[in-house]
mmCIF file of C-alpha atoms and ligand atoms in Angstrom:
data_model
loop_
_atom_site.group_PDB
_atom_site.id
_atom_site.type_symbol
_atom_site.label_atom_id
_atom_site.label_comp_id
_atom_site.label_asym_id
_atom_site.label_seq_id
_atom_site.Cartn_x
_atom_site.Cartn_y
_atom_site.Cartn_z
ATOM 1 C CA MET A 1014 -123.689 46.946 6.962
ATOM 2 C CA LYS A 1015 -122.443 44.289 4.671
ATOM 3 C CA ALA A 1016 -118.689 43.948 4.957
ATOM 4 C CA HIS A 1017 -116.691 44.148 1.769
ATOM 5 C CA PRO A 1018 -113.870 41.694 1.368
ATOM 6 C CA HIS A 1019 -110.645 43.196 2.498
ATOM 7 C CA PRO A 1020 -108.876 44.753 -0.575
ATOM 8 C CA SER A 1021 -105.686 42.813 0.042
ATOM 9 C CA LEU A 1022 -107.721 39.595 0.226
ATOM 10 C CA ARG A 1023 -109.425 40.502 -3.008
ATOM 11 C CA SER A 1024 -106.056 40.945 -4.680
ATOM 12 C CA LEU A 1025 -105.146 37.491 -3.370
ATOM 13 C CA ARG A 1026 -108.206 35.875 -4.912
ATOM 14 C CA TRP A 1027 -106.767 35.040 -8.363
ATOM 15 C CA PRO A 1028 -103.481 33.551 -7.154
ATOM 16 C CA ALA A 1029 -105.457 31.617 -4.534
ATOM 17 C CA LEU A 1030 -107.830 30.228 -7.150
ATOM 18 C CA CYS A 1031 -104.958 29.239 -9.377
ATOM 19 C CA GLY A 1032 -103.257 27.588 -6.410
ATOM 20 C CA LEU A 1033 -106.424 25.650 -5.592
ATOM 21 C CA ALA A 1034 -106.805 24.504 -9.172
ATOM 22 C CA LEU A 1035 -103.196 23.337 -9.233
ATOM 23 C CA LEU A 1036 -103.752 21.497 -5.960
ATOM 24 C CA GLY A 1037 -106.806 19.814 -7.469
ATOM 25 C CA ILE A 1038 -104.838 18.636 -10.473
ATOM 26 C CA LEU A 1039 -102.080 17.341 -8.219
ATOM 27 C CA LEU A 1040 -104.510 15.502 -5.985
ATOM 28 C CA GLN A 1041 -106.185 13.929 -8.982
ATOM 29 C CA ALA A 1042 -102.878 12.804 -10.375
ATOM 30 C CA CYS A 1043 -101.913 11.346 -6.999
ATOM 31 C CA THR A 1044 -105.188 9.441 -6.706
ATOM 32 C CA ARG A 1045 -104.793 8.092 -10.231
ATOM 33 C CA HIS A 1046 -101.251 7.151 -9.568
ATOM 34 C CA GLY A 1047 -102.281 5.601 -6.261
ATOM 35 C CA LEU A 1048 -104.924 3.471 -8.022
ATOM 36 C CA GLN A 1049 -102.536 2.347 -10.698
ATOM 37 C CA THR A 1050 -99.816 1.368 -8.228
ATOM 38 C CA ARG A 1051 -101.809 0.239 -5.254
ATOM 39 C CA SER A 1052 -98.999 -1.974 -4.128
ATOM 40 C CA ALA A 1053 -96.697 1.029 -3.849
ATOM 41 C CA HIS A 1054 -99.119 2.866 -1.626
ATOM 42 C CA VAL A 1055 -97.731 3.417 1.889
ATOM 43 C CA SER A 1056 -100.396 3.599 4.557
ATOM 44 C CA PRO A 1057 -100.104 6.302 7.133
ATOM 45 C CA GLU A 1058 -100.819 4.091 10.189
ATOM 46 C CA PRO A 1059 -97.931 2.824 12.284
ATOM 47 C CA SER A 1060 -96.566 -0.645 11.681
ATOM 48 C CA LEU A 1061 -98.038 -3.085 14.217
ATOM 49 C CA ALA A 1062 -94.907 -5.268 14.159
ATOM 50 C CA ALA A 1063 -92.713 -2.276 14.814
ATOM 51 C CA VAL A 1064 -94.897 -1.010 17.679
ATOM 52 C CA ALA A 1065 -94.919 -4.507 19.265
ATOM 53 C CA GLU A 1066 -91.246 -5.222 18.646
ATOM 54 C CA ARG A 1067 -90.075 -4.551 22.172
ATOM 55 C CA TRP A 1068 -92.653 -7.039 23.537
ATOM 56 C CA PHE A 1069 -93.035 -9.857 21.044
ATOM 57 C CA ARG A 1070 -93.076 -10.682 17.348
ATOM 58 C CA ILE A 1071 -96.227 -10.197 15.297
ATOM 59 C CA GLY A 1072 -97.182 -12.811 12.726
ATOM 60 C CA VAL A 1073 -100.062 -13.968 10.558
ATOM 61 C CA GLY A 1074 -101.331 -17.145 8.925
ATOM 62 C CA VAL A 1075 -101.713 -16.437 5.194
ATOM 63 C CA HIS A 1076 -102.776 -17.919 1.912
ATOM 64 C CA ASP A 1077 -100.299 -20.459 0.608
ATOM 65 C CA ALA A 1078 -100.133 -18.774 -2.805
ATOM 66 C CA LEU A 1079 -98.744 -15.653 -1.158
ATOM 67 C CA PRO A 1080 -96.096 -14.967 -3.749
ATOM 68 C CA GLN A 1081 -98.777 -14.736 -6.464
ATOM 69 C CA ARG A 1082 -100.971 -12.364 -4.458
ATOM 70 C CA PRO A 1083 -99.408 -8.895 -4.833
ATOM 71 C CA GLU A 1084 -102.593 -7.324 -3.508
ATOM 72 C CA ASP A 1085 -101.658 -8.761 -0.080
ATOM 73 C CA HIS A 1086 -98.058 -7.682 0.026
ATOM 74 C CA VAL A 1087 -98.319 -4.091 1.200
ATOM 75 C CA LEU A 1088 -100.424 -4.889 4.228
ATOM 76 C CA LEU A 1089 -98.450 -8.008 5.050
ATOM 77 C CA LEU A 1090 -95.013 -6.451 4.775
ATOM 78 C CA ARG A 1091 -96.017 -3.380 6.667
ATOM 79 C CA HIS A 1092 -97.513 -5.002 9.759
ATOM 80 C CA PHE A 1093 -96.132 -8.525 10.119
ATOM 81 C CA ARG A 1094 -92.717 -10.136 10.573
ATOM 82 C CA VAL A 1095 -93.672 -13.808 10.765
ATOM 83 C CA VAL A 1096 -95.803 -15.821 8.392
ATOM 84 C CA THR A 1097 -97.464 -19.214 8.649
ATOM 85 C CA PRO A 1098 -98.589 -20.882 5.419
ATOM 86 C CA GLU A 1099 -102.214 -21.798 6.019
ATOM 87 C CA ASN A 1100 -102.340 -25.304 4.551
ATOM 88 C CA SER A 1101 -99.478 -26.309 2.279
ATOM 89 C CA LEU A 1102 -97.273 -27.794 5.018
ATOM 90 C CA LYS A 1103 -99.981 -29.843 6.606
ATOM 91 C CA PRO A 1104 -99.359 -33.598 6.239
ATOM 92 C CA ALA A 1105 -102.282 -34.119 3.871
ATOM 93 C CA ALA A 1106 -100.925 -31.377 1.560
ATOM 94 C CA VAL A 1107 -97.247 -32.098 1.652
ATOM 95 C CA GLN A 1108 -97.379 -35.954 1.522
ATOM 96 C CA PRO A 1109 -100.861 -36.970 0.292
ATOM 97 C CA ARG A 1110 -99.603 -40.478 -0.487
ATOM 98 C CA GLU A 1111 -96.587 -42.269 0.920
ATOM 99 C CA ASN A 1112 -93.444 -40.733 -0.537
ATOM 100 C CA GLN A 1113 -95.345 -38.499 -2.954
ATOM 101 C CA TRP A 1114 -94.153 -35.091 -1.935
ATOM 102 C CA ARG A 1115 -95.728 -31.777 -2.856
ATOM 103 C CA PHE A 1116 -93.106 -29.143 -2.185
ATOM 104 C CA ALA A 1117 -93.729 -26.598 -4.983
ATOM 105 C CA THR A 1118 -96.134 -24.392 -2.985
ATOM 106 C CA PRO A 1119 -94.266 -24.328 0.317
ATOM 107 C CA ASP A 1120 -90.918 -23.900 -1.530
ATOM 108 C CA ALA A 1121 -92.204 -20.806 -3.263
ATOM 109 C CA PHE A 1122 -93.710 -19.553 -0.007
ATOM 110 C CA VAL A 1123 -90.444 -19.964 1.918
ATOM 111 C CA ASN A 1124 -88.471 -18.322 -0.895
ATOM 112 C CA PHE A 1125 -90.824 -15.349 -0.896
ATOM 113 C CA ALA A 1126 -90.463 -15.059 2.904
ATOM 114 C CA ALA A 1127 -86.686 -15.144 2.644
ATOM 115 C CA ARG A 1128 -86.658 -12.427 -0.016
ATOM 116 C CA HIS A 1129 -88.732 -10.222 2.255
ATOM 117 C CA ARG A 1130 -86.998 -11.096 5.505
ATOM 118 C CA LEU A 1131 -90.072 -12.722 7.013
ATOM 119 C CA GLN A 1132 -89.703 -15.579 9.469
ATOM 120 C CA VAL A 1133 -91.739 -18.693 8.736
ATOM 121 C CA VAL A 1134 -93.674 -20.972 11.101
ATOM 122 C CA GLY A 1135 -93.972 -24.532 9.776
ATOM 123 C CA HIS A 1136 -97.510 -25.701 10.424
ATOM 124 C CA CYS A 1137 -97.792 -28.608 11.163
ATOM 125 C CA LEU A 1138 -95.822 -31.837 11.217
ATOM 126 C CA VAL A 1139 -98.388 -34.069 12.914
ATOM 127 C CA TRP A 1140 -102.098 -33.154 13.130
ATOM 128 C CA ALA A 1141 -103.284 -35.745 15.592
ATOM 129 C CA LYS A 1142 -106.810 -36.072 14.203
ATOM 130 C CA ASP A 1143 -108.061 -38.860 12.008
ATOM 131 C CA ASP A 1144 -109.728 -36.608 9.448
ATOM 132 C CA ARG A 1145 -106.509 -34.592 9.136
ATOM 133 C CA THR A 1146 -104.094 -37.477 8.823
ATOM 134 C CA PRO A 1147 -103.788 -38.911 5.333
ATOM 135 C CA SER A 1148 -105.206 -42.456 5.609
ATOM 136 C CA TRP A 1149 -102.022 -44.112 4.245
ATOM 137 C CA PHE A 1150 -100.254 -43.150 7.466
ATOM 138 C CA TYR A 1151 -102.244 -45.633 9.482
ATOM 139 C CA PRO A 1152 -101.270 -49.312 9.417
ATOM 140 C CA PRO A 1153 -104.148 -51.770 9.238
ATOM 141 C CA GLY A 1154 -103.835 -53.426 12.682
ATOM 142 C CA ASP A 1155 -102.801 -52.523 16.164
ATOM 143 C CA THR A 1156 -99.926 -54.889 16.813
ATOM 144 C CA PRO A 1157 -96.476 -53.687 18.006
ATOM 145 C CA ALA A 1158 -95.325 -53.979 14.380
ATOM 146 C CA ASP A 1159 -98.127 -51.628 13.312
ATOM 147 C CA ARG A 1160 -97.120 -49.150 16.003
ATOM 148 C CA GLN A 1161 -93.582 -49.369 14.778
ATOM 149 C CA LEU A 1162 -94.723 -48.739 11.193
ATOM 150 C CA LEU A 1163 -96.696 -45.650 12.171
ATOM 151 C CA LEU A 1164 -93.712 -44.207 14.026
ATOM 152 C CA GLN A 1165 -91.434 -44.980 11.123
ATOM 153 C CA ARG A 1166 -93.736 -43.153 8.700
ATOM 154 C CA MET A 1167 -93.890 -40.181 11.015
ATOM 155 C CA SER A 1168 -90.089 -40.193 11.330
ATOM 156 C CA ASN A 1169 -89.699 -40.210 7.540
ATOM 157 C CA HIS A 1170 -92.245 -37.402 7.168
ATOM 158 C CA ILE A 1171 -90.621 -35.210 9.804
ATOM 159 C CA HIS A 1172 -87.027 -35.740 8.701
ATOM 160 C CA THR A 1173 -87.848 -35.098 5.042
ATOM 161 C CA VAL A 1174 -89.838 -31.923 5.623
ATOM 162 C CA VAL A 1175 -87.773 -30.374 8.409
ATOM 163 C CA ARG A 1176 -84.428 -31.039 6.736
ATOM 164 C CA ARG A 1177 -85.622 -29.472 3.504
ATOM 165 C CA TYR A 1178 -86.321 -26.123 5.234
ATOM 166 C CA ARG A 1179 -83.566 -26.270 7.877
ATOM 167 C CA GLY A 1180 -82.481 -22.784 8.759
ATOM 168 C CA ARG A 1181 -85.284 -21.242 6.679
ATOM 169 C CA ILE A 1182 -88.249 -22.383 8.733
ATOM 170 C CA THR A 1183 -87.131 -21.517 12.219
ATOM 171 C CA GLU A 1184 -90.097 -22.702 14.237
ATOM 172 C CA TRP A 1185 -92.444 -25.672 13.927
ATOM 173 C CA ASP A 1186 -95.883 -26.563 15.237
ATOM 174 C CA VAL A 1187 -94.628 -30.089 15.779
ATOM 175 C CA VAL A 1188 -97.903 -31.577 17.024
ATOM 176 C CA ASN A 1189 -101.322 -29.965 16.530
ATOM 177 C CA GLU A 1190 -104.509 -30.683 18.538
ATOM 178 C CA ALA A 1191 -103.606 -33.951 20.254
ATOM 179 C CA LEU A 1192 -105.550 -33.325 23.463
ATOM 180 C CA ASP A 1193 -109.140 -34.492 23.866
ATOM 181 C CA ASP A 1194 -112.034 -32.033 24.284
ATOM 182 C CA GLY A 1195 -113.973 -34.499 26.443
ATOM 183 C CA ASN A 1196 -113.042 -36.948 29.165
ATOM 184 C CA HIS A 1197 -110.111 -38.655 27.479
ATOM 185 C CA TRP A 1198 -106.570 -37.558 28.019
ATOM 186 C CA LEU A 1199 -105.697 -37.631 24.306
ATOM 187 C CA ARG A 1200 -108.075 -37.218 21.401
ATOM 188 C CA PRO A 1201 -109.095 -40.704 20.164
ATOM 189 C CA SER A 1202 -107.277 -41.276 16.839
ATOM 190 C CA GLY A 1203 -105.054 -43.720 15.073
ATOM 191 C CA TRP A 1204 -102.136 -42.010 16.777
ATOM 192 C CA SER A 1205 -103.276 -42.347 20.359
ATOM 193 C CA ARG A 1206 -104.737 -45.825 19.748
ATOM 194 C CA LEU A 1207 -101.407 -47.202 18.551
ATOM 195 C CA CYS A 1208 -98.919 -45.107 20.417
ATOM 196 C CA ASP A 1209 -100.715 -43.436 23.412
ATOM 197 C CA ASP A 1210 -98.727 -40.247 23.962
ATOM 198 C CA GLU A 1211 -95.420 -41.733 22.785
ATOM 199 C CA PHE A 1212 -95.781 -40.373 19.246
ATOM 200 C CA ILE A 1213 -95.712 -36.808 20.625
ATOM 201 C CA ALA A 1214 -92.353 -37.372 22.363
ATOM 202 C CA TRP A 1215 -90.883 -38.939 19.213
ATOM 203 C CA ALA A 1216 -92.253 -36.165 16.992
ATOM 204 C CA PHE A 1217 -90.358 -33.586 19.062
ATOM 205 C CA ARG A 1218 -87.147 -35.616 19.270
ATOM 206 C CA TRP A 1219 -87.084 -36.192 15.507
ATOM 207 C CA THR A 1220 -87.846 -32.569 14.659
ATOM 208 C CA HIS A 1221 -85.004 -31.527 16.972
ATOM 209 C CA GLN A 1222 -82.750 -34.031 15.330
ATOM 210 C CA ALA A 1223 -83.570 -32.743 11.871
ATOM 211 C CA ASP A 1224 -83.031 -29.090 12.879
ATOM 212 C CA PRO A 1225 -81.451 -28.528 16.300
ATOM 213 C CA GLN A 1226 -81.868 -24.742 16.056
ATOM 214 C CA ALA A 1227 -85.633 -24.689 15.485
ATOM 215 C CA LEU A 1228 -88.117 -23.541 18.085
ATOM 216 C CA LEU A 1229 -90.505 -26.452 18.751
ATOM 217 C CA ILE A 1230 -94.125 -25.870 19.648
ATOM 218 C CA TYR A 1231 -97.038 -27.950 20.854
ATOM 219 C CA ASN A 1232 -100.185 -26.299 19.396
ATOM 220 C CA ASP A 1233 -103.842 -26.632 20.415
ATOM 221 C CA TYR A 1234 -107.124 -24.748 20.993
ATOM 222 C CA HIS A 1235 -108.904 -24.191 24.340
ATOM 223 C CA ASN A 1236 -105.679 -25.193 26.087
ATOM 224 C CA GLU A 1237 -105.926 -22.039 28.194
ATOM 225 C CA LEU A 1238 -109.256 -23.225 29.584
ATOM 226 C CA PRO A 1239 -109.085 -25.230 32.878
ATOM 227 C CA ALA A 1240 -109.929 -28.742 31.573
ATOM 228 C CA LYS A 1241 -107.581 -28.792 28.624
ATOM 229 C CA ARG A 1242 -104.938 -26.696 30.379
ATOM 230 C CA GLU A 1243 -104.525 -29.398 32.985
ATOM 231 C CA LYS A 1244 -104.061 -32.008 30.265
ATOM 232 C CA CYS A 1245 -101.642 -29.716 28.436
ATOM 233 C CA LEU A 1246 -99.576 -29.121 31.597
ATOM 234 C CA ARG A 1247 -99.523 -32.831 32.306
ATOM 235 C CA LEU A 1248 -98.255 -33.452 28.740
ATOM 236 C CA LEU A 1249 -95.565 -30.774 29.116
ATOM 237 C CA ARG A 1250 -94.385 -32.187 32.456
ATOM 238 C CA ARG A 1251 -94.192 -35.686 31.015
ATOM 239 C CA LEU A 1252 -92.181 -34.455 28.027
ATOM 240 C CA ARG A 1253 -89.894 -32.462 30.317
ATOM 241 C CA GLU A 1254 -89.299 -35.534 32.566
ATOM 242 C CA GLN A 1255 -88.204 -37.467 29.521
ATOM 243 C CA ASN A 1256 -85.916 -34.656 28.354
ATOM 244 C CA VAL A 1257 -87.875 -34.182 25.189
ATOM 245 C CA PRO A 1258 -86.949 -30.897 23.374
ATOM 246 C CA ILE A 1259 -90.017 -28.701 23.533
ATOM 247 C CA HIS A 1260 -89.803 -24.916 23.815
ATOM 248 C CA ALA A 1261 -93.242 -23.399 23.583
ATOM 249 C CA VAL A 1262 -96.966 -23.955 23.705
ATOM 250 C CA GLY A 1263 -99.177 -22.598 20.955
ATOM 251 C CA LEU A 1264 -102.483 -21.210 22.190
ATOM 252 C CA GLN A 1265 -104.475 -20.913 18.969
ATOM 253 C CA GLY A 1266 -106.601 -18.013 20.298
ATOM 254 C CA HIS A 1267 -109.701 -18.429 18.151
ATOM 255 C CA TYR A 1268 -111.891 -16.366 20.485
ATOM 256 C CA GLU A 1269 -115.437 -15.121 20.384
ATOM 257 C CA ILE A 1270 -116.666 -11.600 21.226
ATOM 258 C CA ASP A 1271 -117.498 -11.210 24.962
ATOM 259 C CA GLN A 1272 -116.001 -14.633 25.658
ATOM 260 C CA VAL A 1273 -112.280 -13.894 25.622
ATOM 261 C CA PRO A 1274 -110.823 -15.895 28.544
ATOM 262 C CA PHE A 1275 -108.607 -13.161 30.026
ATOM 263 C CA GLU A 1276 -108.270 -14.639 33.517
ATOM 264 C CA GLU A 1277 -107.617 -18.141 32.216
ATOM 265 C CA LEU A 1278 -104.985 -16.843 29.859
ATOM 266 C CA GLU A 1279 -103.289 -15.145 32.805
ATOM 267 C CA ARG A 1280 -103.229 -18.454 34.761
ATOM 268 C CA THR A 1281 -101.879 -20.236 31.745
ATOM 269 C CA PHE A 1282 -98.993 -17.803 31.285
ATOM 270 C CA ASP A 1283 -98.135 -18.170 34.966
ATOM 271 C CA ALA A 1284 -98.132 -21.939 34.730
ATOM 272 C CA LEU A 1285 -95.943 -21.868 31.631
ATOM 273 C CA ARG A 1286 -93.549 -19.450 33.244
ATOM 274 C CA ALA A 1287 -93.258 -21.858 36.226
ATOM 275 C CA LEU A 1288 -92.382 -24.635 33.809
ATOM 276 C CA GLY A 1289 -89.815 -22.535 31.993
ATOM 277 C CA LEU A 1290 -91.708 -22.667 28.721
ATOM 278 C CA LYS A 1291 -92.759 -19.933 26.269
ATOM 279 C CA ALA A 1292 -96.203 -19.271 24.824
ATOM 280 C CA VAL A 1293 -97.094 -18.257 21.320
ATOM 281 C CA ILE A 1294 -100.567 -17.068 20.371
ATOM 282 C CA SER A 1295 -100.633 -18.894 17.113
ATOM 283 C CA GLU A 1296 -103.974 -18.224 15.327
ATOM 284 C CA LEU A 1297 -105.643 -15.174 16.926
ATOM 285 C CA ASP A 1298 -109.027 -13.833 15.881
ATOM 286 C CA ILE A 1299 -112.259 -12.669 17.578
ATOM 287 C CA ASP A 1300 -115.375 -14.117 15.969
ATOM 288 C CA MET A 1301 -118.149 -11.444 15.896
ATOM 289 C CA ILE A 1302 -120.926 -14.007 15.240
ATOM 290 C CA PRO A 1303 -120.182 -16.533 17.958
ATOM 291 C CA ARG A 1304 -120.154 -20.126 16.877
ATOM 292 C CA ALA A 1305 -119.981 -22.246 20.084
ATOM 293 C CA ARG A 1306 -123.721 -23.023 19.995
ATOM 294 C CA TRP A 1307 -123.220 -24.778 16.682
ATOM 295 C CA TRP A 1308 -121.915 -27.775 18.577
ATOM 296 C CA ALA A 1309 -124.321 -27.566 21.569
ATOM 297 C CA ASP A 1310 -127.043 -30.159 22.261
ATOM 298 C CA GLY A 1311 -126.114 -32.524 19.493
ATOM 299 C CA GLY A 1312 -126.162 -29.802 16.806
ATOM 300 C CA ARG A 1313 -129.884 -28.992 17.128
ATOM 301 C CA TYR A 1314 -129.370 -25.231 16.528
ATOM 302 C CA ARG A 1315 -127.538 -25.606 13.313
ATOM 303 C CA GLU A 1316 -130.398 -25.066 10.905
ATOM 304 C CA GLU A 1317 -131.297 -21.849 12.651
ATOM 305 C CA MET A 1318 -127.687 -20.716 12.928
ATOM 306 C CA ALA A 1319 -126.931 -21.415 9.251
ATOM 307 C CA ARG A 1320 -129.323 -18.523 8.402
ATOM 308 C CA LEU A 1321 -127.598 -16.101 10.726
ATOM 309 C CA ASP A 1322 -125.704 -13.424 8.832
ATOM 310 C CA PRO A 1323 -126.343 -10.156 10.757
ATOM 311 C CA TYR A 1324 -123.336 -8.076 9.617
ATOM 312 C CA ARG A 1325 -123.461 -8.377 5.841
ATOM 313 C CA ASP A 1326 -123.359 -4.595 5.561
ATOM 314 C CA GLY A 1327 -120.684 -4.080 8.119
ATOM 315 C CA LEU A 1328 -120.221 -4.119 11.846
ATOM 316 C CA PRO A 1329 -122.173 -1.443 13.766
ATOM 317 C CA PRO A 1330 -119.979 1.136 15.511
ATOM 318 C CA GLU A 1331 -120.905 -0.166 18.924
ATOM 319 C CA LEU A 1332 -119.561 -3.556 18.039
ATOM 320 C CA LEU A 1333 -116.440 -2.241 16.402
ATOM 321 C CA ASP A 1334 -115.788 -0.447 19.627
ATOM 322 C CA ARG A 1335 -116.415 -3.484 21.806
ATOM 323 C CA GLN A 1336 -114.089 -5.535 19.664
ATOM 324 C CA ALA A 1337 -111.448 -2.816 19.959
ATOM 325 C CA GLN A 1338 -111.727 -2.805 23.744
ATOM 326 C CA GLN A 1339 -111.387 -6.566 23.962
ATOM 327 C CA TYR A 1340 -108.438 -6.689 21.595
ATOM 328 C CA ALA A 1341 -106.764 -3.919 23.576
ATOM 329 C CA ARG A 1342 -107.278 -5.734 26.863
ATOM 330 C CA LEU A 1343 -105.867 -8.874 25.313
ATOM 331 C CA PHE A 1344 -102.726 -7.100 24.127
ATOM 332 C CA ARG A 1345 -102.249 -5.407 27.485
ATOM 333 C CA LEU A 1346 -102.370 -8.886 28.993
ATOM 334 C CA PHE A 1347 -99.858 -10.262 26.403
ATOM 335 C CA ARG A 1348 -97.634 -7.320 27.123
ATOM 336 C CA ARG A 1349 -97.727 -7.894 30.893
ATOM 337 C CA HIS A 1350 -96.555 -11.442 30.201
ATOM 338 C CA ALA A 1351 -94.075 -10.549 27.505
ATOM 339 C CA ASP A 1352 -91.385 -12.562 29.279
ATOM 340 C CA VAL A 1353 -93.455 -15.674 28.363
ATOM 341 C CA VAL A 1354 -95.269 -14.556 25.210
ATOM 342 C CA GLU A 1355 -92.852 -15.036 22.286
ATOM 343 C CA ARG A 1356 -95.092 -14.195 19.349
ATOM 344 C CA VAL A 1357 -98.672 -13.226 18.518
ATOM 345 C CA SER A 1358 -99.914 -14.418 15.148
ATOM 346 C CA PHE A 1359 -103.292 -13.629 13.686
ATOM 347 C CA TRP A 1360 -105.169 -16.152 11.597
ATOM 348 C CA ASN A 1361 -105.537 -14.418 8.201
ATOM 349 C CA LEU A 1362 -104.628 -11.001 6.949
ATOM 350 C CA HIS A 1363 -107.885 -9.125 6.955
ATOM 351 C CA ASP A 1364 -111.627 -9.671 7.554
ATOM 352 C CA GLY A 1365 -112.316 -10.606 3.962
ATOM 353 C CA GLN A 1366 -109.880 -13.501 4.135
ATOM 354 C CA SER A 1367 -110.836 -14.930 7.486
ATOM 355 C CA TRP A 1368 -111.776 -18.630 7.699
ATOM 356 C CA LEU A 1369 -114.634 -17.477 10.031
ATOM 357 C CA ASN A 1370 -116.561 -16.266 6.953
ATOM 358 C CA TYR A 1371 -117.084 -19.963 6.176
ATOM 359 C CA PHE A 1372 -116.625 -21.940 9.346
ATOM 360 C CA PRO A 1373 -118.749 -23.499 10.629
ATOM 361 C CA TRP A 1374 -121.348 -21.795 8.372
ATOM 362 C CA GLN A 1375 -121.187 -19.092 5.780
ATOM 363 C CA ARG A 1376 -121.520 -15.571 7.158
ATOM 364 C CA VAL A 1377 -119.900 -12.153 6.676
ATOM 365 C CA ASN A 1378 -117.537 -11.997 9.620
ATOM 366 C CA HIS A 1379 -115.251 -9.271 10.962
ATOM 367 C CA PRO A 1380 -112.788 -10.959 13.365
ATOM 368 C CA LEU A 1381 -109.436 -9.194 12.578
ATOM 369 C CA LEU A 1382 -107.733 -5.834 12.899
ATOM 370 C CA PHE A 1383 -108.070 -4.926 9.247
ATOM 371 C CA ASP A 1384 -111.314 -4.558 7.197
ATOM 372 C CA ARG A 1385 -112.053 -6.099 3.821
ATOM 373 C CA ASN A 1386 -110.125 -3.316 2.088
ATOM 374 C CA GLY A 1387 -107.157 -3.850 4.288
ATOM 375 C CA ARG A 1388 -107.860 -0.652 6.200
ATOM 376 C CA PRO A 1389 -107.129 -0.551 9.963
ATOM 377 C CA LYS A 1390 -110.235 -0.900 12.174
ATOM 378 C CA PRO A 1391 -110.747 0.717 15.612
ATOM 379 C CA ALA A 1392 -109.352 -2.537 17.044
ATOM 380 C CA PHE A 1393 -106.043 -1.858 15.225
ATOM 381 C CA TYR A 1394 -105.671 1.570 16.813
ATOM 382 C CA ALA A 1395 -106.723 0.272 20.238
ATOM 383 C CA VAL A 1396 -104.022 -2.433 20.034
ATOM 384 C CA VAL A 1397 -101.403 0.054 18.955
ATOM 385 C CA GLU A 1398 -102.326 2.293 21.869
ATOM 386 C CA ALA A 1399 -102.230 -0.626 24.317
ATOM 387 C CA LEU A 1400 -98.791 -1.543 23.141
ATOM 388 C CA ARG A 1401 -97.546 2.065 23.388
ATOM 389 C CA GLU A 1402 -98.997 2.967 26.761
ATOM 390 C CA SER A 1403 -96.471 3.659 29.412
HETATM 391 C C1 GLA B 584 -106.971 -25.002 13.181
HETATM 392 C C2 GLA B 584 -105.661 -25.326 12.484
HETATM 393 C C3 GLA B 584 -105.337 -24.312 11.451
HETATM 394 C C4 GLA B 584 -106.505 -23.940 10.615
HETATM 395 C C5 GLA B 584 -107.633 -23.448 11.532
HETATM 396 C C6 GLA B 584 -108.795 -23.035 10.693
HETATM 397 O O1 GLA B 584 -106.885 -24.074 14.172
HETATM 398 O O2 GLA B 584 -104.598 -25.457 13.379
HETATM 399 O O3 GLA B 584 -104.367 -24.864 10.609
HETATM 400 O O4 GLA B 584 -106.908 -25.027 9.853
HETATM 401 O O5 GLA B 584 -107.982 -24.563 12.323
HETATM 402 O O6 GLA B 584 -108.561 -22.576 9.471
#
């Protein structure tokens, strides 16, 4: 026998329908309102920075025009406490010719950060690479007078930039990427040719002189891997012996899926702890379309790799999951070494903004915790869980 609706339910039908209609109208209004005021939308997920607070600070390297990018503000202000301007404080941007200073962009960036109580990392005072050093820096010869001139130019650069932001930029990547990838101790460049490692010591001394309160960092990539780590530790010991003010090492952390060097990171944190130094993870991401082969065997795979773009339509669930597991393992490791790890900064805000969509070839990449719409990915939730586990 077919059951009739319960009479009392039947009497409830009209009010229920009216209620549903009202709910529909309300929902529609909310959606419309949400679309119109996207920047006022508050996401339901927890704040990464707040969850991590008891372990370390969470930061991010962002577009230099940040103040003019309201579409980035909600995500940024919700999850991050520290910002690094991507380019505008690099020597080539801030002093493209001798004594021609370009401060408008970093000034606006630093003011925005102050208004929103974000800390700022200054990146970077010396980038010890020829193609990243404006050519006017280098004197023509290699006599002691040339060496002196290079140091003098560096001193002027550091004092001018660091004094301008004293108290507002509270940590500096003083020297970036000075160690060699191959057999040399330092990367061959105008810096090492004229000054060996002496320019590094002076860069730290002068930064400290210009702002004695700032946290001073030596920043590099692959410096958690054995070969470069040894060079890095040697550099740190030498600086320490000379009483040079250095406080932390930046491990850039541009990793690749399935290649995250967990054990080597652990060894690096132990070594830094023994030296009494801190670590910052300064530019974290996990490349989902690994790039190392690009440089292998004299670049012979490049043509083939330049056509590789497998995740144009998104990352398959299996890979999203693998990325989540590897991020979580990484954050568990950082957490275990939270007495050494001072800060973890991602490089770029969300997948759509990552430099790995273009470097070293163009592809649709997915290296971060937030997708192209700024929505948290499985990796985000896995990291939050790793940080909350008891
Ligand atoms: C290096 C630099 C950063 C940035 C990234 C790629 O890691 O330190 O400033 O240029 O490369 O964008």
